[in-house]
Amino acid sequence: TTTSNINPTNIVMEGDFDATVMKISELPEAVQQAIKVNGYHAEKAYFLYKGDEKIYKVDVSKEGEKSTMYFHEDGKSCDMKKEMKK
């Protein structure tokens, strides 16, 4: 099994980053697989736009710890900390 290095981060969203609730089952397959391969379980899912790009925000849990992760549609981790500094 291949495990990618995704580090969950807890970020308070501000400004133009308004997230819309969505069903976990509606997440792109690549995003669902990225969550599962790292041993996380999706609790809640949202989408938001960063410019014209759709970003997926997922509240996850692993062994009782809760975190928030951000993904691009292709399942790659999205570092929102860098984006918010712009």
mmCIF file with all atom_site columns, C-alpha atoms in Angstrom:
data_model
loop_
_atom_site.group_PDB
_atom_site.id
_atom_site.type_symbol
_atom_site.label_atom_id
_atom_site.label_alt_id
_atom_site.label_comp_id
_atom_site.label_asym_id
_atom_site.label_entity_id
_atom_site.label_seq_id
_atom_site.pdbx_PDB_ins_code
_atom_site.Cartn_x
_atom_site.Cartn_y
_atom_site.Cartn_z
_atom_site.occupancy
_atom_site.B_iso_or_equiv
_atom_site.pdbx_formal_charge
_atom_site.auth_seq_id
_atom_site.auth_comp_id
_atom_site.auth_asym_id
_atom_site.auth_atom_id
_atom_site.pdbx_PDB_model_num
ATOM 1  C CA . THR A 1 1  ? 0.000   0.000  0.000   1.00 0.00 ? 1  THR A CA 1
ATOM 2  C CA . THR A 1 2  ? 1.353   3.399  -0.946  1.00 0.00 ? 2  THR A CA 1
ATOM 3  C CA . THR A 1 3  ? 0.893   6.172  1.579   1.00 0.00 ? 3  THR A CA 1
ATOM 4  C CA . SER A 1 4  ? 1.295   9.791  0.570   1.00 0.00 ? 4  SER A CA 1
ATOM 5  C CA . ASN A 1 5  ? 2.451   12.418 3.019   1.00 0.00 ? 5  ASN A CA 1
ATOM 6  C CA . ILE A 1 6  ? -0.618  14.494 3.770   1.00 0.00 ? 6  ILE A CA 1
ATOM 7  C CA . ASN A 1 7  ? -0.434  16.597 6.874   1.00 0.00 ? 7  ASN A CA 1
ATOM 8  C CA . PRO A 1 8  ? -3.831  17.648 8.202   1.00 0.00 ? 8  PRO A CA 1
ATOM 9  C CA . THR A 1 9  ? -4.063  21.245 9.274   1.00 0.00 ? 9  THR A CA 1
ATOM 10 C CA . ASN A 1 10 ? -6.562  23.184 11.306  1.00 0.00 ? 10 ASN A CA 1
ATOM 11 C CA . ILE A 1 11 ? -7.220  26.489 9.599   1.00 0.00 ? 11 ILE A CA 1
ATOM 12 C CA . VAL A 1 12 ? -9.753  29.210 10.312  1.00 0.00 ? 12 VAL A CA 1
ATOM 13 C CA . MET A 1 13 ? -11.141 30.359 6.980   1.00 0.00 ? 13 MET A CA 1
ATOM 14 C CA . GLU A 1 14 ? -11.646 34.064 6.452   1.00 0.00 ? 14 GLU A CA 1
ATOM 15 C CA . GLY A 1 15 ? -12.680 36.448 3.725   1.00 0.00 ? 15 GLY A CA 1
ATOM 16 C CA . ASP A 1 16 ? -13.631 34.997 0.355   1.00 0.00 ? 16 ASP A CA 1
ATOM 17 C CA . PHE A 1 17 ? -13.276 31.374 1.469   1.00 0.00 ? 17 PHE A CA 1
ATOM 18 C CA . ASP A 1 18 ? -16.955 30.508 1.978   1.00 0.00 ? 18 ASP A CA 1
ATOM 19 C CA . ALA A 1 19 ? -17.421 26.749 2.113   1.00 0.00 ? 19 ALA A CA 1
ATOM 20 C CA . THR A 1 20 ? -20.656 25.034 1.000   1.00 0.00 ? 20 THR A CA 1
ATOM 21 C CA . VAL A 1 21 ? -21.694 21.767 2.658   1.00 0.00 ? 21 VAL A CA 1
ATOM 22 C CA . MET A 1 22 ? -21.832 18.716 0.389   1.00 0.00 ? 22 MET A CA 1
ATOM 23 C CA . LYS A 1 23 ? -22.344 14.967 0.800   1.00 0.00 ? 23 LYS A CA 1
ATOM 24 C CA . ILE A 1 24 ? -19.220 12.914 1.434   1.00 0.00 ? 24 ILE A CA 1
ATOM 25 C CA . SER A 1 25 ? -20.386 10.518 -1.294  1.00 0.00 ? 25 SER A CA 1
ATOM 26 C CA . GLU A 1 26 ? -20.252 13.434 -3.772  1.00 0.00 ? 26 GLU A CA 1
ATOM 27 C CA . LEU A 1 27 ? -16.524 14.030 -3.225  1.00 0.00 ? 27 LEU A CA 1
ATOM 28 C CA . PRO A 1 28 ? -14.439 13.184 -6.302  1.00 0.00 ? 28 PRO A CA 1
ATOM 29 C CA . GLU A 1 29 ? -13.153 9.593  -6.196  1.00 0.00 ? 29 GLU A CA 1
ATOM 30 C CA . ALA A 1 30 ? -9.538  10.850 -6.108  1.00 0.00 ? 30 ALA A CA 1
ATOM 31 C CA . VAL A 1 31 ? -10.286 12.873 -2.952  1.00 0.00 ? 31 VAL A CA 1
ATOM 32 C CA . GLN A 1 32 ? -12.040 9.939  -1.270  1.00 0.00 ? 32 GLN A CA 1
ATOM 33 C CA . GLN A 1 33 ? -9.083  7.669  -2.057  1.00 0.00 ? 33 GLN A CA 1
ATOM 34 C CA . ALA A 1 34 ? -6.550  10.222 -0.746  1.00 0.00 ? 34 ALA A CA 1
ATOM 35 C CA . ILE A 1 35 ? -8.422  10.304 2.568   1.00 0.00 ? 35 ILE A CA 1
ATOM 36 C CA . LYS A 1 36 ? -8.723  6.509  2.853   1.00 0.00 ? 36 LYS A CA 1
ATOM 37 C CA . VAL A 1 37 ? -5.144  5.697  1.851   1.00 0.00 ? 37 VAL A CA 1
ATOM 38 C CA . ASN A 1 38 ? -3.909  7.791  4.778   1.00 0.00 ? 38 ASN A CA 1
ATOM 39 C CA . GLY A 1 39 ? -6.178  6.003  7.254   1.00 0.00 ? 39 GLY A CA 1
ATOM 40 C CA . TYR A 1 40 ? -8.583  8.891  7.784   1.00 0.00 ? 40 TYR A CA 1
ATOM 41 C CA . HIS A 1 41 ? -12.382 8.798  7.885   1.00 0.00 ? 41 HIS A CA 1
ATOM 42 C CA . ALA A 1 42 ? -14.364 11.668 6.353   1.00 0.00 ? 42 ALA A CA 1
ATOM 43 C CA . GLU A 1 43 ? -16.819 13.262 8.800   1.00 0.00 ? 43 GLU A CA 1
ATOM 44 C CA . LYS A 1 44 ? -18.079 16.293 6.836   1.00 0.00 ? 44 LYS A CA 1
ATOM 45 C CA . ALA A 1 45 ? -17.378 17.615 3.360   1.00 0.00 ? 45 ALA A CA 1
ATOM 46 C CA . TYR A 1 46 ? -17.534 21.077 1.822   1.00 0.00 ? 46 TYR A CA 1
ATOM 47 C CA . PHE A 1 47 ? -16.482 22.773 -1.384  1.00 0.00 ? 47 PHE A CA 1
ATOM 48 C CA . LEU A 1 48 ? -15.273 26.295 -1.956  1.00 0.00 ? 48 LEU A CA 1
ATOM 49 C CA . TYR A 1 49 ? -13.719 28.264 -4.766  1.00 0.00 ? 49 TYR A CA 1
ATOM 50 C CA . LYS A 1 50 ? -10.237 29.729 -4.828  1.00 0.00 ? 50 LYS A CA 1
ATOM 51 C CA . GLY A 1 51 ? -10.506 31.920 -7.885  1.00 0.00 ? 51 GLY A CA 1
ATOM 52 C CA . ASP A 1 52 ? -11.979 29.612 -10.548 1.00 0.00 ? 52 ASP A CA 1
ATOM 53 C CA . GLU A 1 53 ? -10.671 26.432 -8.919  1.00 0.00 ? 53 GLU A CA 1
ATOM 54 C CA . LYS A 1 54 ? -12.949 24.210 -6.845  1.00 0.00 ? 54 LYS A CA 1
ATOM 55 C CA . ILE A 1 55 ? -11.309 23.129 -3.581  1.00 0.00 ? 55 ILE A CA 1
ATOM 56 C CA . TYR A 1 56 ? -12.659 20.421 -1.294  1.00 0.00 ? 56 TYR A CA 1
ATOM 57 C CA . LYS A 1 57 ? -12.558 20.900 2.475   1.00 0.00 ? 57 LYS A CA 1
ATOM 58 C CA . VAL A 1 58 ? -13.015 17.707 4.471   1.00 0.00 ? 58 VAL A CA 1
ATOM 59 C CA . ASP A 1 59 ? -13.320 17.324 8.233   1.00 0.00 ? 59 ASP A CA 1
ATOM 60 C CA . VAL A 1 60 ? -11.620 14.009 8.991   1.00 0.00 ? 60 VAL A CA 1
ATOM 61 C CA . SER A 1 61 ? -10.899 11.809 11.978  1.00 0.00 ? 61 SER A CA 1
ATOM 62 C CA . LYS A 1 62 ? -8.224  9.215  12.676  1.00 0.00 ? 62 LYS A CA 1
ATOM 63 C CA . GLU A 1 63 ? -7.970  7.295  15.932  1.00 0.00 ? 63 GLU A CA 1
ATOM 64 C CA . GLY A 1 64 ? -10.158 9.864  17.698  1.00 0.00 ? 64 GLY A CA 1
ATOM 65 C CA . GLU A 1 65 ? -8.226  12.911 16.478  1.00 0.00 ? 65 GLU A CA 1
ATOM 66 C CA . LYS A 1 66 ? -10.123 15.380 14.302  1.00 0.00 ? 66 LYS A CA 1
ATOM 67 C CA . SER A 1 67 ? -8.528  17.505 11.594  1.00 0.00 ? 67 SER A CA 1
ATOM 68 C CA . THR A 1 68 ? -9.460  19.478 8.494   1.00 0.00 ? 68 THR A CA 1
ATOM 69 C CA . MET A 1 69 ? -7.891  18.690 5.127   1.00 0.00 ? 69 MET A CA 1
ATOM 70 C CA . TYR A 1 70 ? -8.062  20.522 1.795   1.00 0.00 ? 70 TYR A CA 1
ATOM 71 C CA . PHE A 1 71 ? -7.839  18.865 -1.611  1.00 0.00 ? 71 PHE A CA 1
ATOM 72 C CA . HIS A 1 72 ? -7.749  19.724 -5.289  1.00 0.00 ? 72 HIS A CA 1
ATOM 73 C CA . GLU A 1 73 ? -10.204 17.810 -7.489  1.00 0.00 ? 73 GLU A CA 1
ATOM 74 C CA . ASP A 1 74 ? -7.418  15.384 -8.504  1.00 0.00 ? 74 ASP A CA 1
ATOM 75 C CA . GLY A 1 75 ? -6.949  14.329 -4.864  1.00 0.00 ? 75 GLY A CA 1
ATOM 76 C CA . LYS A 1 76 ? -3.738  16.279 -4.297  1.00 0.00 ? 76 LYS A CA 1
ATOM 77 C CA . SER A 1 77 ? -3.408  18.045 -0.976  1.00 0.00 ? 77 SER A CA 1
ATOM 78 C CA . CYS A 1 78 ? -4.061  21.794 -1.103  1.00 0.00 ? 78 CYS A CA 1
ATOM 79 C CA . ASP A 1 79 ? -2.028  23.958 1.273   1.00 0.00 ? 79 ASP A CA 1
ATOM 80 C CA . MET A 1 80 ? -4.515  26.672 2.215   1.00 0.00 ? 80 MET A CA 1
ATOM 81 C CA . LYS A 1 81 ? -2.016  28.300 4.617   1.00 0.00 ? 81 LYS A CA 1
ATOM 82 C CA . LYS A 1 82 ? 0.077   29.459 1.653   1.00 0.00 ? 82 LYS A CA 1
ATOM 83 C CA . GLU A 1 83 ? -3.027  30.577 -0.224  1.00 0.00 ? 83 GLU A CA 1
ATOM 84 C CA . MET A 1 84 ? -4.289  32.693 2.677   1.00 0.00 ? 84 MET A CA 1
ATOM 85 C CA . LYS A 1 85 ? -1.002  34.619 2.932   1.00 0.00 ? 85 LYS A CA 1
ATOM 86 C CA . LYS A 1 86 ? -1.443  36.044 -0.569  1.00 0.00 ? 86 LYS A CA 1
#
